[in-house]
Coordinates of C-alpha atoms and ligand atoms in Angstrom, one line a residue:
M1 CA 31.4 -17.8 -9.3
S2 CA 30.8 -14.9 -11.8
D3 CA 30.4 -11.3 -10.5
L4 CA 27.2 -9.6 -9.8
A5 CA 26.1 -7.0 -12.3
P6 CA 27.4 -3.5 -11.7
L7 CA 25.5 -1.3 -9.3
D8 CA 24.2 2.1 -10.3
E9 CA 23.4 4.8 -7.7
S10 CA 23.0 7.8 -10.0
I11 CA 19.9 7.1 -12.1
T12 CA 16.8 8.6 -10.5
L13 CA 13.1 7.7 -10.8
Q14 CA 12.5 11.3 -11.9
Q15 CA 14.9 11.0 -14.8
L16 CA 13.2 7.8 -15.8
D17 CA 9.8 9.3 -15.6
E18 CA 10.8 12.4 -17.7
D19 CA 12.7 10.7 -20.5
P20 CA 14.2 7.2 -20.0
Y21 CA 15.3 6.8 -23.6
P22 CA 18.8 8.5 -23.5
I23 CA 19.5 6.5 -20.3
Y24 CA 18.5 3.2 -22.0
Q25 CA 20.6 4.0 -25.1
R26 CA 23.6 4.5 -22.8
L27 CA 22.9 1.3 -20.8
R28 CA 22.5 -0.8 -23.9
N29 CA 26.0 0.2 -24.9
E30 CA 27.7 0.4 -21.5
A31 CA 25.8 -1.7 -19.0
P32 CA 23.0 -3.9 -20.4
V33 CA 22.7 -5.7 -17.1
L34 CA 22.7 -3.2 -14.3
R35 CA 21.5 -3.2 -10.7
V36 CA 19.8 0.1 -10.3
K37 CA 19.4 1.3 -6.8
A38 CA 16.4 3.7 -7.5
T39 CA 14.3 0.9 -8.9
G40 CA 15.6 -1.9 -6.6
R41 CA 15.8 -4.1 -9.7
T42 CA 18.4 -5.5 -12.1
M43 CA 17.5 -3.7 -15.3
L44 CA 17.9 -5.5 -18.6
T45 CA 17.9 -3.3 -21.7
K46 CA 18.9 -5.6 -24.6
A47 CA 16.1 -7.2 -26.7
E48 CA 17.7 -10.6 -26.6
D49 CA 17.7 -10.6 -22.7
T50 CA 14.2 -9.2 -22.2
K51 CA 12.8 -11.8 -24.5
Y52 CA 14.8 -14.6 -22.9
V53 CA 13.5 -13.7 -19.5
K54 CA 9.8 -13.6 -20.6
D55 CA 10.1 -16.8 -22.6
N56 CA 11.5 -18.7 -19.5
P57 CA 8.8 -18.6 -16.8
E58 CA 10.3 -21.5 -14.9
L59 CA 13.4 -19.5 -14.2
F60 CA 11.8 -16.1 -14.1
S61 CA 8.5 -16.2 -12.3
S62 CA 5.7 -13.6 -12.6
D63 CA 4.8 -14.4 -9.0
D64 CA 6.9 -11.7 -7.4
P65 CA 5.8 -11.0 -3.8
N66 CA 7.8 -7.9 -3.6
T67 CA 5.4 -5.9 -5.8
P68 CA 2.5 -3.9 -4.3
M69 CA 0.1 -5.4 -6.9
K70 CA -1.6 -7.9 -4.6
R71 CA -2.3 -5.2 -2.1
A72 CA -3.6 -2.8 -4.8
F73 CA -6.0 -5.4 -6.4
Q74 CA -6.8 -7.1 -3.0
A75 CA -6.1 -10.3 -4.9
H76 CA -3.5 -12.4 -6.7
T77 CA -4.3 -11.7 -10.3
L78 CA -3.5 -13.8 -13.4
M79 CA -0.6 -11.4 -14.3
R80 CA 1.2 -12.6 -11.2
K81 CA 0.6 -16.3 -11.6
D82 CA 2.6 -19.0 -13.3
G83 CA 2.0 -22.3 -15.1
E84 CA -1.4 -24.0 -14.8
A85 CA -2.9 -21.6 -12.4
H86 CA -2.2 -18.7 -14.8
M87 CA -3.4 -20.6 -17.8
R88 CA -6.7 -21.6 -16.2
E89 CA -7.6 -18.0 -15.5
R90 CA -6.3 -16.7 -18.8
M91 CA -8.4 -19.3 -20.7
A92 CA -11.5 -18.3 -18.6
M93 CA -11.4 -14.9 -20.2
A94 CA -10.2 -16.0 -23.7
P95 CA -13.5 -16.3 -25.5
A96 CA -14.1 -12.6 -25.1
F97 CA -10.8 -11.9 -27.0
S98 CA -11.2 -14.4 -29.9
P99 CA -10.6 -12.9 -33.3
K100 CA -14.1 -13.9 -34.4
V101 CA -15.8 -12.3 -31.4
I102 CA -13.7 -9.1 -31.9
R103 CA -15.0 -9.0 -35.5
T104 CA -18.6 -9.8 -35.0
D105 CA -19.4 -8.4 -31.5
W106 CA -16.9 -5.7 -30.6
M107 CA -15.9 -3.9 -33.8
P108 CA -19.4 -2.8 -34.8
Q109 CA -19.8 -1.4 -31.3
Y110 CA -16.4 0.3 -31.3
M111 CA -17.3 1.8 -34.7
R112 CA -20.5 3.3 -33.3
V113 CA -18.6 4.7 -30.2
A114 CA -15.8 6.1 -32.4
E115 CA -18.4 7.9 -34.6
E116 CA -20.1 9.4 -31.7
Y117 CA -16.9 10.5 -29.9
V118 CA -15.3 11.9 -33.1
A119 CA -18.5 13.7 -34.0
R120 CA -18.6 15.6 -30.8
L121 CA -15.1 17.1 -31.3
P122 CA -15.3 20.8 -32.4
R123 CA -13.9 21.8 -35.8
G124 CA -11.3 24.5 -36.0
E125 CA -10.3 24.5 -32.4
I126 CA -7.3 23.4 -30.5
V127 CA -8.3 20.4 -28.4
D128 CA -6.2 18.2 -26.0
L129 CA -7.1 14.8 -27.4
F130 CA -6.1 12.9 -24.3
P131 CA -9.2 13.9 -22.2
A132 CA -11.4 14.7 -25.2
L133 CA -11.0 11.5 -27.2
S134 CA -8.3 8.9 -26.5
G135 CA -9.1 8.4 -22.8
P136 CA -12.9 8.1 -23.2
Y137 CA -12.7 6.0 -26.3
A138 CA -10.3 3.5 -24.7
A139 CA -12.5 3.4 -21.6
R140 CA -15.8 2.9 -23.5
G141 CA -14.3 0.1 -25.6
L142 CA -13.1 -1.7 -22.6
G143 CA -16.4 -1.3 -20.8
I144 CA -18.2 -3.0 -23.7
L145 CA -15.7 -5.9 -24.0
L146 CA -15.7 -6.6 -20.3
G147 CA -19.5 -6.4 -20.0
I148 CA -19.5 -3.6 -17.6
E149 CA -21.1 -0.9 -19.8
E150 CA -23.0 0.5 -16.8
A151 CA -19.7 2.1 -15.6
S152 CA -19.1 5.6 -16.9
D153 CA -16.1 6.6 -18.9
D154 CA -15.0 8.8 -16.0
D155 CA -15.3 5.9 -13.5
L156 CA -13.4 3.5 -15.6
Q157 CA -10.6 5.9 -16.2
R158 CA -10.4 6.8 -12.5
W159 CA -10.5 3.2 -11.4
S160 CA -7.8 2.3 -13.9
Q161 CA -5.5 5.1 -12.8
T162 CA -6.1 4.4 -9.1
L163 CA -5.2 0.7 -9.6
I164 CA -2.1 1.6 -11.5
D165 CA -1.0 4.1 -8.9
A166 CA -1.4 1.6 -6.1
A167 CA 0.2 -1.2 -8.1
G168 CA 3.2 1.1 -8.6
N169 CA 3.3 2.2 -5.0
F170 CA 6.7 0.8 -4.2
G171 CA 7.1 3.1 -1.3
W172 CA 4.1 1.4 0.3
R173 CA 2.5 4.7 1.3
D174 CA -1.0 4.5 2.7
E175 CA -2.8 7.0 0.5
P176 CA -2.7 5.1 -2.9
F177 CA -3.9 2.0 -1.1
E178 CA -6.8 3.8 0.6
K179 CA -7.8 5.1 -2.8
S180 CA -7.5 1.6 -4.4
D181 CA -9.5 0.1 -1.6
T182 CA -12.4 2.6 -2.3
A183 CA -12.1 1.8 -6.1
N184 CA -12.2 -1.9 -5.3
A185 CA -15.3 -1.5 -3.2
E186 CA -17.0 0.4 -6.0
M187 CA -16.1 -2.1 -8.6
N188 CA -17.2 -5.1 -6.5
T189 CA -20.6 -3.4 -6.0
L190 CA -21.0 -2.9 -9.7
F191 CA -19.9 -6.4 -10.6
D192 CA -22.3 -7.9 -8.0
S193 CA -25.1 -5.9 -9.5
L194 CA -24.4 -7.3 -13.0
H195 CA -24.6 -11.1 -12.2
E196 CA -28.3 -11.3 -12.9
R197 CA -28.1 -9.6 -16.3
H198 CA -25.2 -11.7 -17.5
L199 CA -26.8 -15.0 -16.2
A200 CA -30.1 -14.1 -17.8
E201 CA -28.6 -12.9 -21.1
P202 CA -25.3 -14.7 -21.7
N203 CA -23.1 -12.9 -24.1
N204 CA -19.4 -12.8 -25.2
S205 CA -18.2 -10.1 -22.8
A206 CA -15.4 -11.2 -20.4
L207 CA -17.6 -11.0 -17.3
S208 CA -20.4 -13.0 -19.0
V209 CA -18.2 -15.8 -20.3
M210 CA -16.5 -16.2 -17.0
L211 CA -19.8 -16.2 -15.0
N212 CA -21.5 -18.6 -17.4
A213 CA -18.6 -21.0 -17.8
D214 CA -19.3 -24.8 -17.2
D215 CA -16.6 -24.9 -14.6
P216 CA -16.2 -21.2 -13.5
I217 CA -13.2 -19.9 -11.7
E218 CA -13.8 -18.4 -8.2
T219 CA -15.8 -15.2 -8.2
T220 CA -13.0 -13.4 -6.5
Q221 CA -10.7 -14.3 -9.3
I222 CA -13.3 -13.3 -11.9
Y223 CA -13.5 -9.9 -10.3
S224 CA -9.7 -9.5 -9.9
N225 CA -9.1 -10.4 -13.5
I226 CA -11.8 -7.9 -14.7
K227 CA -9.9 -5.4 -12.6
I228 CA -6.6 -6.4 -14.2
A229 CA -8.1 -5.7 -17.6
I230 CA -9.4 -2.3 -16.3
G231 CA -6.0 -1.5 -14.8
G232 CA -4.2 -2.7 -18.0
G233 CA -6.6 -2.1 -20.8
I234 CA -7.4 1.6 -20.9
N235 CA -4.1 3.5 -20.7
E236 CA -2.3 1.4 -23.3
P237 CA -4.7 1.9 -26.2
R238 CA -5.1 5.5 -25.1
D239 CA -1.3 6.1 -25.0
A240 CA -0.8 4.2 -28.2
L241 CA -3.3 6.4 -30.0
N242 CA -1.8 9.6 -28.7
T243 CA 1.8 8.4 -29.5
I244 CA 0.8 7.4 -33.1
L245 CA -0.9 10.7 -33.6
F246 CA 2.2 12.5 -32.5
G247 CA 4.4 10.4 -34.7
L248 CA 2.2 10.9 -37.8
L249 CA 1.6 14.6 -37.2
T250 CA 5.3 15.4 -36.8
N251 CA 6.2 13.4 -39.9
P252 CA 3.9 14.7 -42.7
D253 CA 5.6 12.7 -45.4
Q254 CA 4.9 9.5 -43.6
L255 CA 1.4 10.5 -42.8
R256 CA 0.7 11.2 -46.5
Q257 CA 2.0 7.8 -47.5
V258 CA 0.0 6.1 -44.7
K259 CA -3.2 7.8 -45.9
Q260 CA -2.5 6.9 -49.5
Q261 CA -1.8 3.3 -48.8
D262 CA -4.2 2.9 -45.9
D263 CA -1.3 1.7 -43.8
W264 CA -2.8 2.4 -40.4
E265 CA -1.9 -0.9 -39.0
R266 CA 1.8 -0.3 -39.9
A267 CA 1.6 3.1 -38.3
F268 CA 0.2 1.4 -35.2
E269 CA 3.0 -1.2 -35.0
E270 CA 5.6 1.5 -35.4
G271 CA 4.0 3.7 -32.7
V272 CA 4.0 1.0 -30.1
R273 CA 7.5 0.0 -31.0
W274 CA 8.7 3.5 -30.8
V275 CA 7.2 4.3 -27.4
A276 CA 5.9 1.1 -25.8
P277 CA 2.8 1.9 -23.7
I278 CA 3.9 -0.7 -21.1
Q279 CA 7.6 0.1 -20.8
V280 CA 8.8 -2.4 -18.2
S281 CA 7.9 -5.7 -16.5
S282 CA 9.3 -7.5 -13.5
R283 CA 10.1 -11.1 -13.0
L284 CA 11.3 -13.0 -9.9
V285 CA 14.5 -15.1 -10.3
M286 CA 13.8 -18.7 -9.1
E287 CA 17.3 -20.2 -9.3
D288 CA 20.8 -18.7 -9.3
T289 CA 21.6 -18.0 -13.0
E290 CA 23.7 -15.9 -15.3
I291 CA 22.9 -13.2 -17.9
R292 CA 25.7 -11.9 -20.1
G293 CA 28.2 -13.5 -17.8
F294 CA 26.8 -11.8 -14.6
H295 CA 25.6 -13.7 -11.6
I296 CA 21.9 -13.2 -11.1
P297 CA 21.0 -14.6 -7.7
K298 CA 17.8 -16.5 -6.8
G299 CA 15.4 -14.1 -5.2
D300 CA 16.5 -11.1 -7.2
T301 CA 14.0 -9.2 -9.3
V302 CA 14.9 -8.5 -12.9
M303 CA 13.2 -5.8 -14.8
T304 CA 12.7 -6.3 -18.6
I305 CA 12.8 -3.0 -20.3
Q306 CA 10.8 -3.7 -23.5
A307 CA 10.9 0.1 -24.2
S308 CA 14.6 -0.3 -24.6
A309 CA 14.4 -3.6 -26.4
N310 CA 12.2 -2.0 -29.0
R311 CA 15.0 0.5 -29.9
D312 CA 17.9 -2.0 -29.6
E313 CA 20.7 -1.2 -32.2
D314 CA 21.1 -4.9 -32.8
R315 CA 17.6 -5.1 -34.2
Y316 CA 16.7 -1.7 -35.5
E317 CA 18.4 0.9 -37.6
D318 CA 17.9 4.3 -35.9
G319 CA 15.4 2.9 -33.5
E320 CA 15.1 6.2 -31.8
S321 CA 13.1 7.7 -34.6
F322 CA 9.5 7.1 -35.7
Q323 CA 9.6 5.5 -39.2
V324 CA 6.5 3.8 -40.3
Y325 CA 8.3 2.4 -43.4
R326 CA 11.3 1.0 -41.6
E327 CA 12.3 -2.6 -42.4
R328 CA 9.6 -4.8 -40.9
Q329 CA 10.8 -6.3 -37.7
S330 CA 8.9 -7.8 -34.7
H331 CA 8.8 -5.8 -31.4
Q332 CA 8.1 -6.5 -27.8
A333 CA 5.5 -3.9 -26.9
F334 CA 3.0 -6.7 -26.2
G335 CA 5.4 -8.8 -24.3
N336 CA 6.5 -12.4 -24.9
G337 CA 5.9 -15.8 -23.5
P338 CA 2.8 -17.0 -21.5
H339 CA 1.8 -13.5 -20.4
F340 CA 1.7 -12.1 -23.9
C341 CA -0.9 -9.4 -24.0
Q342 CA -4.4 -10.8 -24.3
G343 CA -5.8 -7.5 -25.7
T344 CA -3.4 -7.2 -28.6
H345 CA -5.8 -7.8 -31.4
V346 CA -8.6 -5.8 -30.0
A347 CA -6.3 -2.9 -29.3
R348 CA -4.8 -3.1 -32.8
R349 CA -8.3 -3.1 -34.4
A350 CA -9.7 -0.4 -32.1
V351 CA -6.9 2.0 -32.8
A352 CA -5.6 1.1 -36.3
H353 CA -8.8 -0.1 -38.1
V354 CA -11.4 2.1 -36.4
M355 CA -10.1 5.3 -34.8
L356 CA -7.1 6.5 -36.9
P357 CA -8.8 6.4 -40.3
M358 CA -12.0 7.9 -39.0
L359 CA -10.2 10.7 -37.2
F360 CA -8.0 11.6 -40.2
D361 CA -11.0 11.4 -42.5
R362 CA -13.0 13.9 -40.5
F363 CA -10.0 16.2 -39.7
P364 CA -7.6 15.6 -42.7
D365 CA -5.4 18.7 -41.9
M366 CA -4.9 18.3 -38.2
T367 CA -1.7 19.9 -36.8
I368 CA 0.0 20.2 -33.5
P369 CA 0.4 24.0 -33.2
D370 CA 3.0 23.9 -30.5
L371 CA 5.2 20.9 -30.0
D372 CA 6.3 22.2 -26.6
D373 CA 2.7 21.8 -25.4
V374 CA 2.9 18.0 -25.8
I375 CA 4.0 16.5 -22.5
W376 CA 5.4 13.0 -22.3
R377 CA 5.6 11.2 -19.0
G378 CA 6.1 7.8 -17.5
F379 CA 8.6 5.1 -16.5
G380 CA 6.3 2.0 -16.1
F381 CA 3.7 3.2 -18.6
R382 CA 4.5 6.0 -21.1
G383 CA 2.7 8.3 -23.5
P384 CA 1.8 11.9 -24.0
T385 CA -0.2 13.2 -21.0
Q386 CA -1.3 16.2 -23.0
I387 CA -1.5 16.5 -26.8
P388 CA -3.2 19.7 -28.0
V389 CA -4.2 19.3 -31.7
K390 CA -5.8 21.8 -34.0
L391 CA -8.8 20.0 -35.5
Q392 CA -9.2 21.0 -39.1
Ligands
LIG401 C1 -1.6 -0.9 -27.3 C2 -2.3 -1.6 -26.4 C3 -1.7 -2.5 -25.4 C4 -0.4 -2.8 -25.1 C5 0.9 -2.2 -25.7 C6 -0.4 -3.9 -24.1 C7 0.8 -4.4 -23.5 C8 0.8 -5.5 -22.7 C9 2.0 -6.2 -22.2 C10 3.4 -5.7 -22.4 C11 1.6 -7.2 -21.4 C12 2.5 -8.2 -20.7 C13 2.9 -7.8 -19.3 C14 4.0 -8.8 -18.7 O1 4.6 -9.5 -19.5 O2 4.1 -8.8 -17.5 C15 0.1 -7.2 -21.4 C16 -0.6 -8.1 -20.7 C17 -2.0 -8.1 -20.7 N1 -2.8 -7.2 -21.4 FE1 -2.2 -5.8 -22.7 N2 -1.7 -4.2 -23.8 C18 -2.5 -3.4 -24.6 C19 -3.9 -3.4 -24.6 C20 -4.6 -4.3 -23.9 C21 -6.1 -4.3 -23.8 C22 -7.0 -3.3 -24.7 C23 -6.5 -5.2 -23.0 C24 -7.9 -5.7 -22.5 C25 -8.9 -5.5 -23.2 C26 -5.3 -5.9 -22.4 C27 -5.3 -6.9 -21.6 C28 -4.1 -7.5 -21.1 C29 -4.2 -8.7 -20.2 C30 -5.4 -9.3 -19.6 C31 -2.8 -9.0 -19.9 C32 -2.3 -10.1 -19.0 C33 -2.1 -11.4 -19.7 C34 -1.6 -12.5 -18.9 O3 -1.0 -12.2 -17.8 O4 -1.7 -13.6 -19.3 N3 -4.2 -5.3 -23.0 N4 -0.3 -6.2 -22.2

C-alpha cells in the first residue's frame, strides 16, 4: 500500500490566520498533500486536487460529523448533506436565487440601499469602510433576499459572526456555543413571527418561497438553511468588496482602465480569485483512496484550500498579485460540484454591478492614506478587517 502523506507539526493556526499565502506557496511546491497537525486535516493546495475532491461527492462527503457545524446551527444544514437530501433542500431555496428574480426583484432594491448607504458617507474624511459600508450593505442585501428585512443590519452581522465563530469552534469550547444558542433563539423567534406575513403575501424571498412551496421541507430545515445563508452570505460579499477596493486602490493603473472600460465584473472576479473570501472547505473521505500517490484513508478529513488553488502556478502566471487584466481563467472562489455557491450571481451583481461603480462615481479620487492601517485576517474566511479610506 502507498504511504500516508507527510505530517507537518510546525504550521500554526496563528500563522494561517495572519497570512497563509507564503505557506501555501511553499506547500504547492514541496508538499501539496500534507497532514497538518494544527488543523487536524489533510491539506490539499493544488487546483487540480481541490477541484477533484469537490467534484466527487461519493468519495468525498460533505457530511463530516467531526465539524462543530451541527452544534452551532442546532441542525444538519444543506451544506453538510449529500445526494438527494442535499438537492431537495437546495432546490427549495433556488427560486429566490434565479437570475430573473435577481434582476427584477433584488437589484432595484440593492440599488436603493446602495444609494442610501453611499450617500451617508462623509466626503473628505478617512473612514473605515468595513463597518461604515461593506458590512451593513452586505447585511441589508441578504435581509431583503431572505425575506427577513425586520432584522437590523447589526443583528444580521452579529448573528452571522456568532454562527461562524461557533461553526469554527474546533476546540469545542462552551462560550461560542452559548452565544450561538442565544443567536439561534433570537433568529427562531424572528422567523416564527414572519410566517403570517409571508403566507399572506407570497413573494420571491427565500423564506417565502420555502414556506409557500407545494411540498415544503420541514420548518426546522427551512430555518437552518436561512441561517446557513446568514452565516455564509454576509461576510463573503463584504470581504470581496473590501478586497477589490484594496486591489484597485493600490493599483491605480488598473483602476483607471477598469473605470474607462466599465470592467467592474472583471475586477470582481480577480478580487475573489486573489483572496478567496471562503478560503478552505472540508470533506470526509468515504473509501480508502489515493491523491498524488499518497494513501488517503477512509474516515480522514481532507481540506480543500481554494485560496491556494486560485494562485496555483500551474494555472496562473504570478498568481500572488492582483491583476484585473490577467489572462482570463476560471477560479474556485465559489467552489465546485454540487455545493457550488448558490449566491454567486447575486453577490457578483451586488458588488460589481451596483456598489463598485456607484462608490467610485461618488468618490472618484479615493485613496488609502496608510497601507499599514489595512489589517488582513483569516484562515477559514479571509479579508481586510479594517480598511480606512479617504473619501474624496
Ligand atoms: C463573493 C461572495 C461569495 C463567495 C466567494 C461565496 C463562496 C462560497 C463557497 C466557496 C461555497 C461552497 C462551500 C463548500 O464547497 O463547502 C458557497 C456555498 C454557499 N453559498 Fe456562497 N459565497 C458568496 C456569497 C454568497 C451569498 C451572497 C449567499 C446568499 C445570499 C451565499 C449562499 C451560499 C449557500 C446557500 C451555499 C451552500 C450551497 C450548498 O451547499 O449547496 N453565498 N459559497
